[in-house]
Amino acid sequence: MDLAPLTAVDHSWTASAACTGLPPEAVFAGRPAQAAPALAACARCPVVRLCEATVAPADSWFDGVCAGRLWHNGRPVPLDRGGRRRTTAA
């Protein structure tokens, strides 16, 4: 069986990410309140689209903040304008 060789991925762009230096608890948060610092960083991030393309949160079961959204199991968590988890009326 022939396998394609692994290629190195250039992650040098992460040095320009606005979330660089944030605690992991903010970036890999499970709740909107914990994610607030990372969500705010995404809003001013110069590499937000590159981050989303690299992380591919919808394709990787990602949990945390990526590209200005909070994700859980690769699905965006709906937030209201105040950054709180949106609930549906029963």
PDB file of C-alpha atoms in Angstrom:
ATOM      1  CA  MET A   1       0.000   0.000   0.000  1.00  0.00           C
ATOM      2  CA  ASP A   2       1.389   3.396  -1.015  1.00  0.00           C
ATOM      3  CA  LEU A   3       0.682   6.249   1.354  1.00  0.00           C
ATOM      4  CA  ALA A   4       1.101   9.884   0.463  1.00  0.00           C
ATOM      5  CA  PRO A   5       3.900  11.520   2.429  1.00  0.00           C
ATOM      6  CA  LEU A   6       2.887  13.861   5.211  1.00  0.00           C
ATOM      7  CA  THR A   7       3.540  17.480   4.442  1.00  0.00           C
ATOM      8  CA  ALA A   8       4.361  20.157   6.949  1.00  0.00           C
ATOM      9  CA  VAL A   9       1.644  22.708   7.543  1.00  0.00           C
ATOM     10  CA  ASP A  10       2.661  26.329   7.921  1.00  0.00           C
ATOM     11  CA  HIS A  11       1.183  27.676  11.134  1.00  0.00           C
ATOM     12  CA  SER A  12       3.267  30.865  11.238  1.00  0.00           C
ATOM     13  CA  TRP A  13       0.052  32.882  10.764  1.00  0.00           C
ATOM     14  CA  THR A  14      -0.923  32.015  14.354  1.00  0.00           C
ATOM     15  CA  ALA A  15       1.564  34.622  15.587  1.00  0.00           C
ATOM     16  CA  SER A  16      -0.718  37.265  14.033  1.00  0.00           C
ATOM     17  CA  ALA A  17      -3.904  35.854  15.565  1.00  0.00           C
ATOM     18  CA  ALA A  18      -5.676  38.183  17.982  1.00  0.00           C
ATOM     19  CA  CYS A  19      -6.253  35.281  20.398  1.00  0.00           C
ATOM     20  CA  THR A  20      -2.534  34.615  20.810  1.00  0.00           C
ATOM     21  CA  GLY A  21      -1.804  34.779  24.514  1.00  0.00           C
ATOM     22  CA  LEU A  22      -5.365  34.156  25.660  1.00  0.00           C
ATOM     23  CA  PRO A  23      -5.751  31.336  28.176  1.00  0.00           C
ATOM     24  CA  PRO A  24      -6.815  27.989  26.700  1.00  0.00           C
ATOM     25  CA  GLU A  25      -9.962  28.146  28.842  1.00  0.00           C
ATOM     26  CA  ALA A  26     -11.149  31.096  26.730  1.00  0.00           C
ATOM     27  CA  VAL A  27     -10.299  29.612  23.341  1.00  0.00           C
ATOM     28  CA  PHE A  28     -11.561  26.109  24.111  1.00  0.00           C
ATOM     29  CA  ALA A  29     -14.516  27.266  26.195  1.00  0.00           C
ATOM     30  CA  GLY A  30     -17.723  25.335  26.460  1.00  0.00           C
ATOM     31  CA  ARG A  31     -19.853  28.232  27.630  1.00  0.00           C
ATOM     32  CA  PRO A  32     -20.420  31.673  26.117  1.00  0.00           C
ATOM     33  CA  ALA A  33     -19.327  33.537  29.264  1.00  0.00           C
ATOM     34  CA  GLN A  34     -15.983  31.717  29.249  1.00  0.00           C
ATOM     35  CA  ALA A  35     -15.602  32.299  25.503  1.00  0.00           C
ATOM     36  CA  ALA A  36     -16.197  36.070  25.641  1.00  0.00           C
ATOM     37  CA  PRO A  37     -12.487  37.078  25.487  1.00  0.00           C
ATOM     38  CA  ALA A  38     -11.847  34.830  22.480  1.00  0.00           C
ATOM     39  CA  LEU A  39     -15.021  35.940  20.688  1.00  0.00           C
ATOM     40  CA  ALA A  40     -13.967  39.571  21.168  1.00  0.00           C
ATOM     41  CA  ALA A  41     -10.492  38.753  19.827  1.00  0.00           C
ATOM     42  CA  CYS A  42     -11.984  37.194  16.684  1.00  0.00           C
ATOM     43  CA  ALA A  43     -13.861  40.413  15.965  1.00  0.00           C
ATOM     44  CA  ARG A  44     -10.569  42.252  15.441  1.00  0.00           C
ATOM     45  CA  CYS A  45      -8.427  39.379  14.157  1.00  0.00           C
ATOM     46  CA  PRO A  46      -6.516  39.878  10.881  1.00  0.00           C
ATOM     47  CA  VAL A  47      -6.312  36.119  10.193  1.00  0.00           C
ATOM     48  CA  VAL A  48      -9.838  35.019  11.142  1.00  0.00           C
ATOM     49  CA  ARG A  49     -10.594  33.466   7.721  1.00  0.00           C
ATOM     50  CA  LEU A  50      -7.275  31.608   7.630  1.00  0.00           C
ATOM     51  CA  CYS A  51      -8.016  30.307  11.125  1.00  0.00           C
ATOM     52  CA  GLU A  52     -11.413  29.023  10.038  1.00  0.00           C
ATOM     53  CA  ALA A  53      -9.940  27.365   6.942  1.00  0.00           C
ATOM     54  CA  THR A  54      -7.194  25.692   8.969  1.00  0.00           C
ATOM     55  CA  VAL A  55      -9.303  24.562  11.928  1.00  0.00           C
ATOM     56  CA  ALA A  56     -12.296  23.611   9.736  1.00  0.00           C
ATOM     57  CA  PRO A  57     -14.534  23.500  12.818  1.00  0.00           C
ATOM     58  CA  ALA A  58     -17.570  22.104  11.003  1.00  0.00           C
ATOM     59  CA  ASP A  59     -15.506  19.221   9.635  1.00  0.00           C
ATOM     60  CA  SER A  60     -13.518  18.365  12.759  1.00  0.00           C
ATOM     61  CA  TRP A  61     -15.993  18.082  15.662  1.00  0.00           C
ATOM     62  CA  PHE A  62     -14.289  21.172  17.079  1.00  0.00           C
ATOM     63  CA  ASP A  63     -15.163  22.494  20.544  1.00  0.00           C
ATOM     64  CA  GLY A  64     -14.228  26.096  21.300  1.00  0.00           C
ATOM     65  CA  VAL A  65     -13.978  29.452  19.561  1.00  0.00           C
ATOM     66  CA  CYS A  66     -13.029  29.755  15.906  1.00  0.00           C
ATOM     67  CA  ALA A  67     -13.751  32.529  13.395  1.00  0.00           C
ATOM     68  CA  GLY A  68     -15.953  34.515  15.744  1.00  0.00           C
ATOM     69  CA  ARG A  69     -18.214  31.641  16.710  1.00  0.00           C
ATOM     70  CA  LEU A  70     -18.463  29.260  19.630  1.00  0.00           C
ATOM     71  CA  TRP A  71     -18.537  25.657  18.404  1.00  0.00           C
ATOM     72  CA  HIS A  72     -19.645  22.439  20.090  1.00  0.00           C
ATOM     73  CA  ASN A  73     -19.016  19.123  18.341  1.00  0.00           C
ATOM     74  CA  GLY A  74     -18.439  20.936  15.057  1.00  0.00           C
ATOM     75  CA  ARG A  75     -21.683  22.901  15.189  1.00  0.00           C
ATOM     76  CA  PRO A  76     -21.995  26.619  15.900  1.00  0.00           C
ATOM     77  CA  VAL A  77     -23.665  27.436  19.207  1.00  0.00           C
ATOM     78  CA  PRO A  78     -26.417  30.015  18.626  1.00  0.00           C
ATOM     79  CA  LEU A  79     -25.693  33.144  20.687  1.00  0.00           C
ATOM     80  CA  ASP A  80     -27.832  36.205  21.253  1.00  0.00           C
ATOM     81  CA  ARG A  81     -26.475  39.713  20.685  1.00  0.00           C
ATOM     82  CA  GLY A  82     -25.174  39.805  24.260  1.00  0.00           C
ATOM     83  CA  GLY A  83     -23.050  36.722  23.626  1.00  0.00           C
ATOM     84  CA  ARG A  84     -25.284  34.404  25.652  1.00  0.00           C
ATOM     85  CA  ARG A  85     -26.460  31.014  24.452  1.00  0.00           C
ATOM     86  CA  ARG A  86     -29.758  31.491  22.672  1.00  0.00           C
ATOM     87  CA  THR A  87     -32.539  29.348  24.087  1.00  0.00           C
ATOM     88  CA  THR A  88     -35.653  28.260  22.304  1.00  0.00           C
ATOM     89  CA  ALA A  89     -39.082  28.658  23.836  1.00  0.00           C
ATOM     90  CA  ALA A  90     -40.773  25.397  24.764  1.00  0.00           C
TER      91      ALA A  90
END
